Short mmCIF file of N, CA and C in Angstrom, two decimals:
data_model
loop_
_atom_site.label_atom_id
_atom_site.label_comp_id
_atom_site.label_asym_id
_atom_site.label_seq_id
_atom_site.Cartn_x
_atom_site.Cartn_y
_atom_site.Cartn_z
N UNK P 1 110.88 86.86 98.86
CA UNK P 1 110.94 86.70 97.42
C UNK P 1 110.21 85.42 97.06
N UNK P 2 109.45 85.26 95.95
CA UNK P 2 108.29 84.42 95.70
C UNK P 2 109.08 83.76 94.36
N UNK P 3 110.43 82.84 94.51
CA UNK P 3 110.72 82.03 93.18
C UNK P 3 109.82 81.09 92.50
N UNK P 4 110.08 80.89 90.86
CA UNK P 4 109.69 79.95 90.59
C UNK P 4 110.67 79.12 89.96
N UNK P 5 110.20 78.07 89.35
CA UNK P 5 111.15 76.52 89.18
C UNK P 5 111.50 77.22 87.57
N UNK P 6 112.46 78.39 86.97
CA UNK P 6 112.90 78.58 86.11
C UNK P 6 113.90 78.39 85.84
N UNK P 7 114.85 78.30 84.65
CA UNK P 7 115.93 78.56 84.18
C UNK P 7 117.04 79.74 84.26
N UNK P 8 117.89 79.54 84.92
CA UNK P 8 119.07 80.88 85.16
C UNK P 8 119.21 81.22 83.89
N UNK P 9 119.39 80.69 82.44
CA UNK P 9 119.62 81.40 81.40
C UNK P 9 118.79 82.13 80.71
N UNK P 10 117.26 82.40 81.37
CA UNK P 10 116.38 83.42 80.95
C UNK P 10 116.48 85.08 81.76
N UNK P 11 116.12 85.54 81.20
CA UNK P 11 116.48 87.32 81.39
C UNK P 11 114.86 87.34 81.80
N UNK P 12 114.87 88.35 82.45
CA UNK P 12 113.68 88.66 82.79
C UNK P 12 113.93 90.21 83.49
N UNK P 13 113.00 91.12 82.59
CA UNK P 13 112.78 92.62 83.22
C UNK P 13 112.67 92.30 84.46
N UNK P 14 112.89 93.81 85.69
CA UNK P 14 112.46 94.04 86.80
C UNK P 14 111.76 95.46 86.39
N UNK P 15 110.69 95.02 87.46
CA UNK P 15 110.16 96.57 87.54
C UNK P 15 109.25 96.80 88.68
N UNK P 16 109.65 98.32 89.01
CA UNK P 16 109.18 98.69 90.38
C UNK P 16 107.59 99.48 89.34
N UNK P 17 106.69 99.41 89.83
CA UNK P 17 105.42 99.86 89.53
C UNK P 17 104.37 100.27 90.59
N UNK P 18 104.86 101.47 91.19
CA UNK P 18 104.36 102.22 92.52
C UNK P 18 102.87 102.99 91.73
N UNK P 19 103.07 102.95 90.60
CA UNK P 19 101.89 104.22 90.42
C UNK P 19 101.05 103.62 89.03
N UNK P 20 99.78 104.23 88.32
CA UNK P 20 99.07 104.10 87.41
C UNK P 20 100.07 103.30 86.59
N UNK P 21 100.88 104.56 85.64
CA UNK P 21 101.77 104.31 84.83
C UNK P 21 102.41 102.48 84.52
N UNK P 22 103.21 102.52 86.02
CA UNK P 22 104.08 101.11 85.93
C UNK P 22 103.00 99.95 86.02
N UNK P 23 101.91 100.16 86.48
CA UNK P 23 101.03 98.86 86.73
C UNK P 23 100.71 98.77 85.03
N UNK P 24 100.00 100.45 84.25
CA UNK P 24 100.62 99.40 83.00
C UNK P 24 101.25 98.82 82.07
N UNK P 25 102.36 99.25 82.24
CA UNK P 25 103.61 98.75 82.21
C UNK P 25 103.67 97.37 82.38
N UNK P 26 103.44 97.22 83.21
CA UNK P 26 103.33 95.38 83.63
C UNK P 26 102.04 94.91 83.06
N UNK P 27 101.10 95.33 82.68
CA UNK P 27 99.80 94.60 81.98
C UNK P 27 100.38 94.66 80.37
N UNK P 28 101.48 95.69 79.59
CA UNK P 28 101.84 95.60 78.36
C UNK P 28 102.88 94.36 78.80
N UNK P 29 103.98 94.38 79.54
CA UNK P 29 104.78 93.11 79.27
C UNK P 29 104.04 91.67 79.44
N UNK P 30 103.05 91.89 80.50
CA UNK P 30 102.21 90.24 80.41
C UNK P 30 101.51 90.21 78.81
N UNK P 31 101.02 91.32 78.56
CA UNK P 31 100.28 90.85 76.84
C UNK P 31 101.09 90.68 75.67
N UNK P 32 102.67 90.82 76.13
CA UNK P 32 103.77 90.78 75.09
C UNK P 32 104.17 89.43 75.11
N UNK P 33 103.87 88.90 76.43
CA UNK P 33 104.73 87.68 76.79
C UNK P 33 106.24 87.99 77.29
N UNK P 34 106.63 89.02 77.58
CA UNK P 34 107.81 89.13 78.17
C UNK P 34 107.69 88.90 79.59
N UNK P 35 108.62 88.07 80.01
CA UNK P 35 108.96 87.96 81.59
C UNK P 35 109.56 89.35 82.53
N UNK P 36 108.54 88.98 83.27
CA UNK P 36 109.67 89.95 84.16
C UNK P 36 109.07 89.66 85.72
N UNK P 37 109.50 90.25 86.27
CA UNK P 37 109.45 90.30 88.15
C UNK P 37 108.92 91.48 88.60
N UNK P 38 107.90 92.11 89.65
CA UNK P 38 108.15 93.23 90.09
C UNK P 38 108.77 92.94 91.46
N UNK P 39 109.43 94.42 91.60
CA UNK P 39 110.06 94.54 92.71
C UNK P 39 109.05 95.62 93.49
N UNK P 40 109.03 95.20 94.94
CA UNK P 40 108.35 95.93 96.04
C UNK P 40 109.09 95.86 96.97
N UNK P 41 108.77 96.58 97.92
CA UNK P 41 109.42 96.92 99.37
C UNK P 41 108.36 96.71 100.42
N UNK P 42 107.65 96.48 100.62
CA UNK P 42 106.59 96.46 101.84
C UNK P 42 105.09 95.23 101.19
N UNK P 43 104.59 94.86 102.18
CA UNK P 43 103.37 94.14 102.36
C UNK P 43 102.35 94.07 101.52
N UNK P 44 101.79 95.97 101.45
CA UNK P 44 100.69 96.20 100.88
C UNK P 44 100.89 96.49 99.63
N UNK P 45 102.20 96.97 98.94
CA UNK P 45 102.55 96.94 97.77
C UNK P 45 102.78 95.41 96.97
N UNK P 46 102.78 94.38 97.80
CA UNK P 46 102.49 92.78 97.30
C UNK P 46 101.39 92.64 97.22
N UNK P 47 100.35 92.78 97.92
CA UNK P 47 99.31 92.50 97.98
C UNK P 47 98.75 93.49 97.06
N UNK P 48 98.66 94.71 96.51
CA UNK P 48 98.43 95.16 95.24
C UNK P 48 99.10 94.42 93.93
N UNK P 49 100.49 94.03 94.19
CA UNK P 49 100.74 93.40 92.74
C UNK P 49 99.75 91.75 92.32
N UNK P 50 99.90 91.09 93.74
CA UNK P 50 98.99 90.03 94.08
C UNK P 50 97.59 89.85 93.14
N UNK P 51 97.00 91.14 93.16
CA UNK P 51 95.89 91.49 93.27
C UNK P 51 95.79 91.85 91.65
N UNK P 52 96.80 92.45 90.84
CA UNK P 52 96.76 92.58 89.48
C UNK P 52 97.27 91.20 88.95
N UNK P 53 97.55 90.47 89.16
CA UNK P 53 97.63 88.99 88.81
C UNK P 53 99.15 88.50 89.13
N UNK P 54 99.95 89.21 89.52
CA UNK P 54 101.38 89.00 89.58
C UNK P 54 101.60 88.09 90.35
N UNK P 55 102.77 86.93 89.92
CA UNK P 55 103.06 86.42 91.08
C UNK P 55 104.66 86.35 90.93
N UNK P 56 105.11 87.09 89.90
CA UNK P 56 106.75 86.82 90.63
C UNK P 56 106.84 87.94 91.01
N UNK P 57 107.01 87.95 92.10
CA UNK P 57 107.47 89.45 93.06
C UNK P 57 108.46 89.36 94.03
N UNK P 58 109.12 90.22 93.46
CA UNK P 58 110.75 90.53 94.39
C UNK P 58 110.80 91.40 95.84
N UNK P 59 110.71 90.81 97.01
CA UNK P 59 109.83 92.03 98.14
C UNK P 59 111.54 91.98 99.06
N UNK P 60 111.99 93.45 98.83
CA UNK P 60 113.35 93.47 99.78
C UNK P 60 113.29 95.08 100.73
N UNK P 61 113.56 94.82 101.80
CA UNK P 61 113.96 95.50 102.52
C UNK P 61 114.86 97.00 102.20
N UNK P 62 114.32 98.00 102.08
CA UNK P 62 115.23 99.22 101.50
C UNK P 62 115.71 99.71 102.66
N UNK P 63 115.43 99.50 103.42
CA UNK P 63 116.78 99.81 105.13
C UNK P 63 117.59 99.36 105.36
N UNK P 64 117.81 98.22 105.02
CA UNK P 64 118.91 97.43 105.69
C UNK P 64 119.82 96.58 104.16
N UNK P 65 120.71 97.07 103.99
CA UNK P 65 121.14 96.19 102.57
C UNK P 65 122.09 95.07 103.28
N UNK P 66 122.27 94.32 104.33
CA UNK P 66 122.43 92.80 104.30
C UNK P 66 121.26 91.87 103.71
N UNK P 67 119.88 92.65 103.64
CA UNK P 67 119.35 91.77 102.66
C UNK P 67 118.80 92.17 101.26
N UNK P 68 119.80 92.66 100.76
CA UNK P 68 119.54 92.91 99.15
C UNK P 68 120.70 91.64 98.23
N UNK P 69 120.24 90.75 98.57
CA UNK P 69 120.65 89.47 98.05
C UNK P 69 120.47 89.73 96.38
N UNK P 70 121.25 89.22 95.53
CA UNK P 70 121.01 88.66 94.82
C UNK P 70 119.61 87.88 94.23
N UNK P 71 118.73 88.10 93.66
CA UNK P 71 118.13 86.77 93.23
C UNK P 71 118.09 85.82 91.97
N UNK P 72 117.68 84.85 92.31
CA UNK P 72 118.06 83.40 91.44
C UNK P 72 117.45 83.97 90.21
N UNK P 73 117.49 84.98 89.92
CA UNK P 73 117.51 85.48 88.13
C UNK P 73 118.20 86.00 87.32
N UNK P 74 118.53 86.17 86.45
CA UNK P 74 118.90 87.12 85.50
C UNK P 74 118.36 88.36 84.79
N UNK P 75 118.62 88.96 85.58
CA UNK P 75 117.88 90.46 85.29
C UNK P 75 118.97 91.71 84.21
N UNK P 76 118.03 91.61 82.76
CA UNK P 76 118.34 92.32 81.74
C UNK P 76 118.07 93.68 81.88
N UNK P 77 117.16 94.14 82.25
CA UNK P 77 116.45 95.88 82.46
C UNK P 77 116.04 95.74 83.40
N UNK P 78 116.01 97.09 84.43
CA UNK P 78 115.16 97.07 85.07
C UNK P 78 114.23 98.45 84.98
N UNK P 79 112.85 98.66 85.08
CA UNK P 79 112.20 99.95 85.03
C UNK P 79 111.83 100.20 86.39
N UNK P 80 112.18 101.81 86.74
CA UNK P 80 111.85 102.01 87.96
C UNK P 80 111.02 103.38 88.14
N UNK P 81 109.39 103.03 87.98
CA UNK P 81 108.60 104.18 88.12
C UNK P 81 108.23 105.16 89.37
N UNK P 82 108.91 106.25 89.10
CA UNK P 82 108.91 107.24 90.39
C UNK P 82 108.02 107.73 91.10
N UNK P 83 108.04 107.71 92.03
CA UNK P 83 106.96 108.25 92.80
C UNK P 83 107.64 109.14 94.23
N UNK P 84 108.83 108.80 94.44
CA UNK P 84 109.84 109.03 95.85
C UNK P 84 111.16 109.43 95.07
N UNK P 85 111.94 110.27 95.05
CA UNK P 85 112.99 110.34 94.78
C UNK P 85 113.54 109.89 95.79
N UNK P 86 113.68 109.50 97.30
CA UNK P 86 114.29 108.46 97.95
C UNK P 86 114.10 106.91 97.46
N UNK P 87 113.08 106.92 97.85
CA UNK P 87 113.21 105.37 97.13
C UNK P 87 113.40 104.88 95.88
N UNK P 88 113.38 105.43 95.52
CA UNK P 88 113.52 105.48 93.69
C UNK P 88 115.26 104.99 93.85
N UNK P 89 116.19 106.12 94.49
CA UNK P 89 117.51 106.73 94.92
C UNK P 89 117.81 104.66 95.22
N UNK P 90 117.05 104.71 96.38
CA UNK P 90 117.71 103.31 97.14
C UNK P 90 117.54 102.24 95.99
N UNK P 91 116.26 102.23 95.50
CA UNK P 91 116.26 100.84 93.91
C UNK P 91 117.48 101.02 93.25
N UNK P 92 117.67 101.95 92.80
CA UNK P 92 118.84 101.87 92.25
C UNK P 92 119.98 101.59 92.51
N UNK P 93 120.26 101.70 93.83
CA UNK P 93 121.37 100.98 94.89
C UNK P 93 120.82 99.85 94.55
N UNK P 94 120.03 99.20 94.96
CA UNK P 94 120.19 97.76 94.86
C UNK P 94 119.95 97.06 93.81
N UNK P 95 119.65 97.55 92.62
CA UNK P 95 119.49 97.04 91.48
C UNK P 95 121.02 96.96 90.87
N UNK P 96 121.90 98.22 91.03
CA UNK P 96 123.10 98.86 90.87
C UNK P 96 123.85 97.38 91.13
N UNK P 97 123.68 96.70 92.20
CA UNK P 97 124.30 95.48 92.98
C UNK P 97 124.27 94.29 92.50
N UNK P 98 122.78 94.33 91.80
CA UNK P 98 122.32 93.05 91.14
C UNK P 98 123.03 92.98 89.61
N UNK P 99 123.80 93.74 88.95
CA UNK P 99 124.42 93.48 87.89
C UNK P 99 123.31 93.94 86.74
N UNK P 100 122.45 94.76 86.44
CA UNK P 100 121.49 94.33 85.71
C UNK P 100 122.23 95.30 84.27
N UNK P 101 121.55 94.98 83.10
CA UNK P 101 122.06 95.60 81.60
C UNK P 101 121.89 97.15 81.85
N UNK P 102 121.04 97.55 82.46
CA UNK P 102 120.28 99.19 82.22
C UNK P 102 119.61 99.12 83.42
N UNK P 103 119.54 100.23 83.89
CA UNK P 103 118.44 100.57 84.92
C UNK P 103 117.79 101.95 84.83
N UNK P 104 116.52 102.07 84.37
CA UNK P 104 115.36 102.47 83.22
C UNK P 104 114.51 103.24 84.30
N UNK P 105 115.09 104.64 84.58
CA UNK P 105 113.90 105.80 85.34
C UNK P 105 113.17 106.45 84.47
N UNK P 106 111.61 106.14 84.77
CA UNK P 106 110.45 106.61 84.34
C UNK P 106 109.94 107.69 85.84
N UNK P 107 109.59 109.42 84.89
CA UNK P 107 109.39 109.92 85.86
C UNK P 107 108.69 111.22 85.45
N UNK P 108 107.44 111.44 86.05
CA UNK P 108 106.87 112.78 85.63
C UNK P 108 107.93 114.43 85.31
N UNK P 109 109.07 114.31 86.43
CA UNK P 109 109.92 115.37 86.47
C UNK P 109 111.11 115.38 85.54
N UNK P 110 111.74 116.44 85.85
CA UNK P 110 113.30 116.00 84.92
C UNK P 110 114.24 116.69 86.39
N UNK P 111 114.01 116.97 87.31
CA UNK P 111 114.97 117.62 88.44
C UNK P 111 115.79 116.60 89.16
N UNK P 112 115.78 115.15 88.95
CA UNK P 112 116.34 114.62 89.32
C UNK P 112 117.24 113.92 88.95
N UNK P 113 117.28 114.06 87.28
CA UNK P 113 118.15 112.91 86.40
C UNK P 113 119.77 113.29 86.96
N UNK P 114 120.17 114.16 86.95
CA UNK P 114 121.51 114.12 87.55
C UNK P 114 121.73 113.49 89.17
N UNK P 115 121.13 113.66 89.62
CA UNK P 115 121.55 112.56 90.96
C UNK P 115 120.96 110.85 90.54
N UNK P 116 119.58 110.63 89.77
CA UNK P 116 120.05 109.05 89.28
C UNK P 116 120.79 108.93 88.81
N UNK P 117 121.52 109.82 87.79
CA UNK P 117 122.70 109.29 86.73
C UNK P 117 124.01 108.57 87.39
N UNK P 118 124.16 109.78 88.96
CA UNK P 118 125.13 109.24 89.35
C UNK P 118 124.97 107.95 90.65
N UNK P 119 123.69 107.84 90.60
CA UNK P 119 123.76 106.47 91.73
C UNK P 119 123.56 105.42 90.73
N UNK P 120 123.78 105.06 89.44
CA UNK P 120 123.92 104.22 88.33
C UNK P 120 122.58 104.14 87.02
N UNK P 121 121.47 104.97 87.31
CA UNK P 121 120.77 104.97 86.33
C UNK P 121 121.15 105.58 85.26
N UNK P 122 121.06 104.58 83.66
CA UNK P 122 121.67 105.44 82.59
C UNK P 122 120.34 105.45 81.49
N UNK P 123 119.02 105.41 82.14
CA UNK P 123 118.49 106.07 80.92
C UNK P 123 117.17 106.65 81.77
N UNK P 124 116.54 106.99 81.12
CA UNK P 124 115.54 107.82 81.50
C UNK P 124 114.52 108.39 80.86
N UNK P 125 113.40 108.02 80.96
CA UNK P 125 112.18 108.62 80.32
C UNK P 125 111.01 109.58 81.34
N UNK P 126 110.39 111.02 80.31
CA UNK P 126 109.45 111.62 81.42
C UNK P 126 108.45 110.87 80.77
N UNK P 127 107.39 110.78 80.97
CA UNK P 127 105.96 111.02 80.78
C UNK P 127 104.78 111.60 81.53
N UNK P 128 103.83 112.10 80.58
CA UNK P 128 102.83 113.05 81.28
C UNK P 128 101.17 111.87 81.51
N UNK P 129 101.41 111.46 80.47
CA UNK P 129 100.23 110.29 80.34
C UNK P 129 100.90 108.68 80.46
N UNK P 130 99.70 108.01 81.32
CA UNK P 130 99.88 106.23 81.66
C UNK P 130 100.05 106.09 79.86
N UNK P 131 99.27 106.42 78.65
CA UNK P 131 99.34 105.89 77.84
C UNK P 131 100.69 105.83 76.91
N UNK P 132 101.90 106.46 77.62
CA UNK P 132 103.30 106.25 76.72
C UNK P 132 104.19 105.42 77.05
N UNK P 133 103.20 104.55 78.01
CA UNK P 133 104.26 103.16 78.12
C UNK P 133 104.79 102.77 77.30
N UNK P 134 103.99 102.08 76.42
CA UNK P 134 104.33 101.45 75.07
C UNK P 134 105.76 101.75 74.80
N UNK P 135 106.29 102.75 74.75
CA UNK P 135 107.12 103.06 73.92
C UNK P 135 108.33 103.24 74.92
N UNK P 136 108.54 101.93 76.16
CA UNK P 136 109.08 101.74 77.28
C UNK P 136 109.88 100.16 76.64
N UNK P 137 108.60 99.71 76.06
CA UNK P 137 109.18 97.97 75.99
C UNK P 137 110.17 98.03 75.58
N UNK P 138 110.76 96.50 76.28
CA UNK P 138 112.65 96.06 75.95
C UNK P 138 112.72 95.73 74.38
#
């Protein structure tokens, strides 16, 4: 996990951004000025966020939850753009952990909203086009 020297009383989105869609997702919250973090699981998915200018990035282990720590933020929403209904499944476990306000599945399908609902996701958006982000912001 890549902290910076912030304030615990700021909120800051999380968001997983595996595909087109969530990357722009994260180029609308940087042009809003809203904070947020992405969350990744592996190397090359840092080094893609790296690479779109990101630098607070949340990188945890989805095998092993002795390290789904907490981190030194306050996390208000989190958006979690699908691409895996497993992994999608496990973010939500560990977001589920982190206390957050909402945890926000964005997803081409609708066959899965009843099994996020019950591993703690309570809202949910489809979309067919990257261009209905917009209408995602907190």
């Amino acid at each position: 996990m890549k902290n910076k020297e912030e304030s615990n009383s700021s909120e800051y989105v999380l968001v997983n951004a595996p595909n087109r869609a969530g990357k722009d997702f994260i180029h609308l919250l940087r042009s809003k000025g809203i904070q947020y973090y992405a969350l990744t699981n592996n190397k090359y998915g840092k080094k893609k966020l790296e690479a779109m200018g990101v630098d607070s990035i949340i990188m945890v282990d989805t095998e092993d939850a002795a390290t789904w720590v907490l981190p030194d933020i306050q996390i208000s929403k989190v958006y979690l753009f699908e691409i895996s209904f497993n992994l999608c499944s496990r973010y939500i476990q560990i977001c589920k952990e982190w206390g957050s306000e909402s945890i926000h599945v964005v997803t081409k399908g609708d066959k899965s909203r009843s099994a996020y609902r019950g591993l703690g996701a309570n809202q949910f958006t489809y979309i067919n086009t990257n261009n209905e982000v917009s209408s995602l912001l907190p």
